[in-house]
PDB file of C-alpha atoms in Angstrom:
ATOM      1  CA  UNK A 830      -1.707  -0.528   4.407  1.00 89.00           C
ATOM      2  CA  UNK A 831      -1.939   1.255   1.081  1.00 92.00           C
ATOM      3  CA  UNK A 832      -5.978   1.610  -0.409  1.00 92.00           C
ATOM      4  CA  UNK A 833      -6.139   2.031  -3.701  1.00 91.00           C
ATOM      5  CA  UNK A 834      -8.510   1.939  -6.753  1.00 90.00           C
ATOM      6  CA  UNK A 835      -8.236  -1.328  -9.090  1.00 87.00           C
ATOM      7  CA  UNK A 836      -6.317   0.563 -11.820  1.00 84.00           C
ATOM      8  CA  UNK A 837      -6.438  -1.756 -14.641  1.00 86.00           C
ATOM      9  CA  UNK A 838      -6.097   0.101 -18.026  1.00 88.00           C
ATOM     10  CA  UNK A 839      -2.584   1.814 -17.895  1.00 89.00           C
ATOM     11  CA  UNK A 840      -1.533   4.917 -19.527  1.00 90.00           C
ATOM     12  CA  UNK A 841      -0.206   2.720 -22.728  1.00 94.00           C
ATOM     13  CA  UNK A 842      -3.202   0.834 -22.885  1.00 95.00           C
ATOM     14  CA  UNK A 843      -5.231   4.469 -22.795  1.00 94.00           C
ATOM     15  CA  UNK A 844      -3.259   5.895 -25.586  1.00 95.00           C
ATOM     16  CA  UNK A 845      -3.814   2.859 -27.765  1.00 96.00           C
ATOM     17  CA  UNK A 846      -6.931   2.819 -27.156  1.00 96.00           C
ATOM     18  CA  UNK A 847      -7.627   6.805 -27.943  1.00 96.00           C
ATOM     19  CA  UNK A 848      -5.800   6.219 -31.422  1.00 96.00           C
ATOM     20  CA  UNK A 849      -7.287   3.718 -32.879  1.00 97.00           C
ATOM     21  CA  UNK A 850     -10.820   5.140 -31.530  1.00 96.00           C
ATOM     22  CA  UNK A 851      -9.649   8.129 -33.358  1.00 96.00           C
ATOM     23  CA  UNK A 852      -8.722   6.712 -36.523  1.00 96.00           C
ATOM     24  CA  UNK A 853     -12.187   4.899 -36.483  1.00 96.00           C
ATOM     25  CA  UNK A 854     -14.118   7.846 -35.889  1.00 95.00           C
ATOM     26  CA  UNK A 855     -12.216  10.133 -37.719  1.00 95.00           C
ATOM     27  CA  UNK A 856     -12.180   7.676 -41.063  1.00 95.00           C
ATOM     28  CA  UNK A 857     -15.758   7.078 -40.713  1.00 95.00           C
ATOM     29  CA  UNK A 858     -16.208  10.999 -40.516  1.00 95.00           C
ATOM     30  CA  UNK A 859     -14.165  12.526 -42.911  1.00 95.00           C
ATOM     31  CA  UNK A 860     -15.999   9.497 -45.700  1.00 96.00           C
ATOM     32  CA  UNK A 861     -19.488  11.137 -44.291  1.00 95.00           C
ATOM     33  CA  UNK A 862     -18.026  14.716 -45.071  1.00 95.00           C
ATOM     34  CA  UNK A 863     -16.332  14.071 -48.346  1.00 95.00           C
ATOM     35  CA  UNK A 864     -20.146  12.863 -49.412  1.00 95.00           C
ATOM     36  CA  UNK A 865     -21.425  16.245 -48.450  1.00 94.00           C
ATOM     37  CA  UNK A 866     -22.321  15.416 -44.538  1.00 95.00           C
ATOM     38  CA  UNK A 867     -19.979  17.845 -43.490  1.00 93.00           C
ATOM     39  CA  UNK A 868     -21.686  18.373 -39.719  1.00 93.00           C
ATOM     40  CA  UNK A 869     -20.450  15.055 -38.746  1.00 95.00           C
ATOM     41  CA  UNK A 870     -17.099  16.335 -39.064  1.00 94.00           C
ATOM     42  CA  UNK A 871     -16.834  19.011 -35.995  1.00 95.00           C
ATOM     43  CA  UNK A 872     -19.118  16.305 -33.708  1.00 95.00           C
ATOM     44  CA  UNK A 873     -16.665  13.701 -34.367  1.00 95.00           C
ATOM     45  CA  UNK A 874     -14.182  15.710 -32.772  1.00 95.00           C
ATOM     46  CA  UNK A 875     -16.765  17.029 -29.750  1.00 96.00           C
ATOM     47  CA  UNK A 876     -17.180  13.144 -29.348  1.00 96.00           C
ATOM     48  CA  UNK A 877     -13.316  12.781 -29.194  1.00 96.00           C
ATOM     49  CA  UNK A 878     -12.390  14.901 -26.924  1.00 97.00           C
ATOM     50  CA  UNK A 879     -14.935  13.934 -24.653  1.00 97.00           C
ATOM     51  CA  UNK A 880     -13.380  10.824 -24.839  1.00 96.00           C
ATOM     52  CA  UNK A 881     -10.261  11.952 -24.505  1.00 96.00           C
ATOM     53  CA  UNK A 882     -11.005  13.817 -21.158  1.00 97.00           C
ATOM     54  CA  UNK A 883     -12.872  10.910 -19.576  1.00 95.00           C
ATOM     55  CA  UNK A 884      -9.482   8.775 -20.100  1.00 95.00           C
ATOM     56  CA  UNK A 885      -7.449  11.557 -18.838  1.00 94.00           C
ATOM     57  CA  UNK A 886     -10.066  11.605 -15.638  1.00 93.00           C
ATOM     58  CA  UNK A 887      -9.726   7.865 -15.263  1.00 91.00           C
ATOM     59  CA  UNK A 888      -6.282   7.754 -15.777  1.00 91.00           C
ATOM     60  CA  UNK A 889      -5.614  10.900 -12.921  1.00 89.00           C
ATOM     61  CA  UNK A 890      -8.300   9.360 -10.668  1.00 88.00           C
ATOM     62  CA  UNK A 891      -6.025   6.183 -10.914  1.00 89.00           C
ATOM     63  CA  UNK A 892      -3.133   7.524  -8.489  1.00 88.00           C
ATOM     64  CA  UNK A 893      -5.142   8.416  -5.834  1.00 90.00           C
ATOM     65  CA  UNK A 894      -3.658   6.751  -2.682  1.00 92.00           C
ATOM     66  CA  UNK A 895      -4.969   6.232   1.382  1.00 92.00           C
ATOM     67  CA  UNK A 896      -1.704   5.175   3.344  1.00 93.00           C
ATOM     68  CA  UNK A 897      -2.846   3.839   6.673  1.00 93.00           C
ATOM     69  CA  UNK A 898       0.523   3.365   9.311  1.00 92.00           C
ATOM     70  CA  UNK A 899      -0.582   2.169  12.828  1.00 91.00           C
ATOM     71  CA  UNK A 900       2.223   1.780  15.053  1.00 88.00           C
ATOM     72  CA  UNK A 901       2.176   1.545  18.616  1.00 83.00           C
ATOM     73  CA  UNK A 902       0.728   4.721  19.621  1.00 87.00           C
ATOM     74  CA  UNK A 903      -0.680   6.324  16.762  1.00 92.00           C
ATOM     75  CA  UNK A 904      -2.659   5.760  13.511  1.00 92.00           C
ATOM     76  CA  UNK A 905      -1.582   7.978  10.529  1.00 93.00           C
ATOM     77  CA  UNK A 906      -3.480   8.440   7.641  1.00 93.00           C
ATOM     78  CA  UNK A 907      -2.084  10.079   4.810  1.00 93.00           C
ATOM     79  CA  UNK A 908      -4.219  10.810   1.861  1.00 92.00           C
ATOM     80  CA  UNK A 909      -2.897  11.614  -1.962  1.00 91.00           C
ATOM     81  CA  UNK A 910      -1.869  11.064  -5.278  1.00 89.00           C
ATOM     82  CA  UNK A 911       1.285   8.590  -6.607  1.00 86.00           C
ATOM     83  CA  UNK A 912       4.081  10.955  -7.131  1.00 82.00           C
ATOM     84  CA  UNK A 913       2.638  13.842  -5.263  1.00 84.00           C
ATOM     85  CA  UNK A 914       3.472  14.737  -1.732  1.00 83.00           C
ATOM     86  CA  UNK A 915       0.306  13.710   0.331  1.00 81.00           C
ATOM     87  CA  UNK A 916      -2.298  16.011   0.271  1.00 87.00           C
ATOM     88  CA  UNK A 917      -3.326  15.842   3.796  1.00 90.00           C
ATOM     89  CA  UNK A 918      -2.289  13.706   7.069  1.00 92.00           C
ATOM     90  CA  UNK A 919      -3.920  12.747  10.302  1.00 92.00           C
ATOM     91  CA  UNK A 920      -2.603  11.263  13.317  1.00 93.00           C
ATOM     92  CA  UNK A 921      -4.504  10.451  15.809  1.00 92.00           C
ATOM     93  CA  UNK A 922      -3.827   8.319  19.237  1.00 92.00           C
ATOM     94  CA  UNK A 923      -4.571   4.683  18.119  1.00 90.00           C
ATOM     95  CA  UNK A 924      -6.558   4.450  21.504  1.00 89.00           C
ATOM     96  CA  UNK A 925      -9.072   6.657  20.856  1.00 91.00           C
ATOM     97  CA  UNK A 926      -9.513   5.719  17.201  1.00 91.00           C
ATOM     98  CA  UNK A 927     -12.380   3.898  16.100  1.00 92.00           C
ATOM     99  CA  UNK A 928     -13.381   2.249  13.409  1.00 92.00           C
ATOM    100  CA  UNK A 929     -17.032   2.734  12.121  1.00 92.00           C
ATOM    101  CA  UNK A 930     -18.789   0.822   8.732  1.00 92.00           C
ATOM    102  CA  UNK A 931     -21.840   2.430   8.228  1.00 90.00           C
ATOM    103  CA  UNK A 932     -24.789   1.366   6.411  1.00 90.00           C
ATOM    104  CA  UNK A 933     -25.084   4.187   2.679  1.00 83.00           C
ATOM    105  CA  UNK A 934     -28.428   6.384   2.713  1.00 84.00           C
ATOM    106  CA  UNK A 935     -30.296   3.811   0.665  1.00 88.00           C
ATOM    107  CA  UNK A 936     -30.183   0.358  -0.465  1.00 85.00           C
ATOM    108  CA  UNK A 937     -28.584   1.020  -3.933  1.00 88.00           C
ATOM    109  CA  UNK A 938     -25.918   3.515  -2.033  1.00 91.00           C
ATOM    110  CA  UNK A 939     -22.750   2.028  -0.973  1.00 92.00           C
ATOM    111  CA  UNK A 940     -21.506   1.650   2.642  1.00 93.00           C
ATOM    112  CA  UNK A 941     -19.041   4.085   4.126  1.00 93.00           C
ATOM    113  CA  UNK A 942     -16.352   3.542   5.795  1.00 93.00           C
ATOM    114  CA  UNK A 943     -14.818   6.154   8.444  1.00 93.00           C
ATOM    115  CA  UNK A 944     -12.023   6.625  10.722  1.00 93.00           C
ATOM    116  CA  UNK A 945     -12.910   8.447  14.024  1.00 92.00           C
ATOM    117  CA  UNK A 946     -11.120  10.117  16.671  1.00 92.00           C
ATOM    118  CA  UNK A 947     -13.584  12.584  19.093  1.00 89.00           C
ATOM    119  CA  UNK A 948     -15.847  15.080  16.726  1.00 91.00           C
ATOM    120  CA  UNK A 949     -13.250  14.433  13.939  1.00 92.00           C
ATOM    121  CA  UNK A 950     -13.822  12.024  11.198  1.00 93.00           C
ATOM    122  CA  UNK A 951     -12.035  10.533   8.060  1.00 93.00           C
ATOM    123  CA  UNK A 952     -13.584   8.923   5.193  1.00 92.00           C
ATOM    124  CA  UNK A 953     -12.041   5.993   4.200  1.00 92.00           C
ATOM    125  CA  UNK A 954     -12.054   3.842   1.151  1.00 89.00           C
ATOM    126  CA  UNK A 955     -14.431   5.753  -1.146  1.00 88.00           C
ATOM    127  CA  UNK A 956     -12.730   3.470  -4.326  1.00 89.00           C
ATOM    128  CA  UNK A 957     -13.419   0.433  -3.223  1.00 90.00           C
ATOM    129  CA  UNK A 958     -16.162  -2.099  -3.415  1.00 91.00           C
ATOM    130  CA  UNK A 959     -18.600  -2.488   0.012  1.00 91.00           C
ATOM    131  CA  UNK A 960     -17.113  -6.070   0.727  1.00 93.00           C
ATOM    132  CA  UNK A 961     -13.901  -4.850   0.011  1.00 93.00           C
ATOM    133  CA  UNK A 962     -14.939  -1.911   2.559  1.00 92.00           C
ATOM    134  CA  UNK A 963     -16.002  -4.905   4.914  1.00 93.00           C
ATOM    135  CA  UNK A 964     -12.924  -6.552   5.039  1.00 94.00           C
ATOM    136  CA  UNK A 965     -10.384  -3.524   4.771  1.00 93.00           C
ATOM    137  CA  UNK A 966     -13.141  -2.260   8.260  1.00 93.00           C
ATOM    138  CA  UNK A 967     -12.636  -5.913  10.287  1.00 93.00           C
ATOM    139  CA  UNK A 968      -8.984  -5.651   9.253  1.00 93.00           C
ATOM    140  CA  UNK A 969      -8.182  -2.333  11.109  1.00 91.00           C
ATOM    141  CA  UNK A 970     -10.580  -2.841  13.986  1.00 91.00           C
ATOM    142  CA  UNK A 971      -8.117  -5.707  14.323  1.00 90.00           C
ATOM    143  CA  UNK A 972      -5.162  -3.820  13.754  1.00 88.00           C
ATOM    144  CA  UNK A 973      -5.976  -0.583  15.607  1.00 87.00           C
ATOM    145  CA  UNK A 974      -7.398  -2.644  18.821  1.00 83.00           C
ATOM    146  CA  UNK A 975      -4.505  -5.244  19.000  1.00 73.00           C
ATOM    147  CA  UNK A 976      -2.114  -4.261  22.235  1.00 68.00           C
ATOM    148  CA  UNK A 977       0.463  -2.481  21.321  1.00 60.00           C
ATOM    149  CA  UNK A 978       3.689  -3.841  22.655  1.00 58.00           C
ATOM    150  CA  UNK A 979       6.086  -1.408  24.154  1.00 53.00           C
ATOM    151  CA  UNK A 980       9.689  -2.086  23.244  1.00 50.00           C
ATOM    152  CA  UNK A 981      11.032  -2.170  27.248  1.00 56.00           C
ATOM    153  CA  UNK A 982       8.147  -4.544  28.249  1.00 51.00           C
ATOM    154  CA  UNK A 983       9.274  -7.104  25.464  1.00 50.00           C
ATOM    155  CA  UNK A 984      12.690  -6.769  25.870  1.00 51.00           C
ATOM    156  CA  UNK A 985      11.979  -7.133  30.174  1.00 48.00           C
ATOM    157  CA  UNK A 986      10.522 -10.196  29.349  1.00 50.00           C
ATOM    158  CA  UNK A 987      12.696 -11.895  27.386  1.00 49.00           C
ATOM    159  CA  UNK A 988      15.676 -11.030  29.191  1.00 46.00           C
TER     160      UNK A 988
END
């Protein structure tokens, strides 16, 4: 299971986006400083490259990645970024894992979700939405409590 922010302006989209808020800005500015406002000029390119940075943010904060693997003894979490190796992994023993949706510190905060195993503690989903959070919880309380099935008892009762 792969958690993931909703990404929805890609890099092409960002750099069409940047240029023609540049040629906007920087039309409207140089016109303002060939009439004698020449200030405007150096704030139009503060305001730019503020812009600039917040799509560069967005962009970056768009290939962060939580893979959760639970297989029949183990859940593994492995937290990173798209192209990157993972930045950090836990695996702990899928019995002992739980699965806890707590409640944010006020109304207006958002719920957490975090993945448990004795004093140690993972959280989970920070990008998405609280009913998002809701489901993705129910979904691995499902997953994480379901029996495992060992490969000899299967293939004992089959054959």
């Amino acid at each position: 299971m792969v958690i993931a922010p909703n990404a929805s302006l890609s890099p092409e989209q960002a750099v069409w986006f940047m240029v023609s808020i540049s040629v906007v800005g920087l039309g409207i500015a140089l016109v303002l400083a060939l009439m004698g406002f020449w200030p405007v000029l150096p704030i139009a390119g503060l305001e730019l490259t503020a812009l600039g940075v917040a799509l560069w943010l967005s962009l970056r904060g768009n290939a962060y990645r939580e893979v959760v693997d639970v297989d029949d003894g183990f859940v593994i979490v492995e937290v990173g970024r798209v192209g990157e190796d993972a930045r950090s992994t836990h695996r702990w023993p899928r019995i002992w894992t739980r699965i806890e949706l707590r409640c944010g510190a006020n109304r207006l905060a958002p719920t957490e979700l975090w993945l448990a195993y004795g004093a140690q503690r993972l959280q989970l989903a920070r990008c998405l939405t609280d009913e998002e959070r809701e489901c993705l919880a129910d979904r691995l309380k499902r997953l994480i409590k379901a029996p495992a099935v060992l490969p000899e008892l299967s293939s004992a009762r089959t054959g």
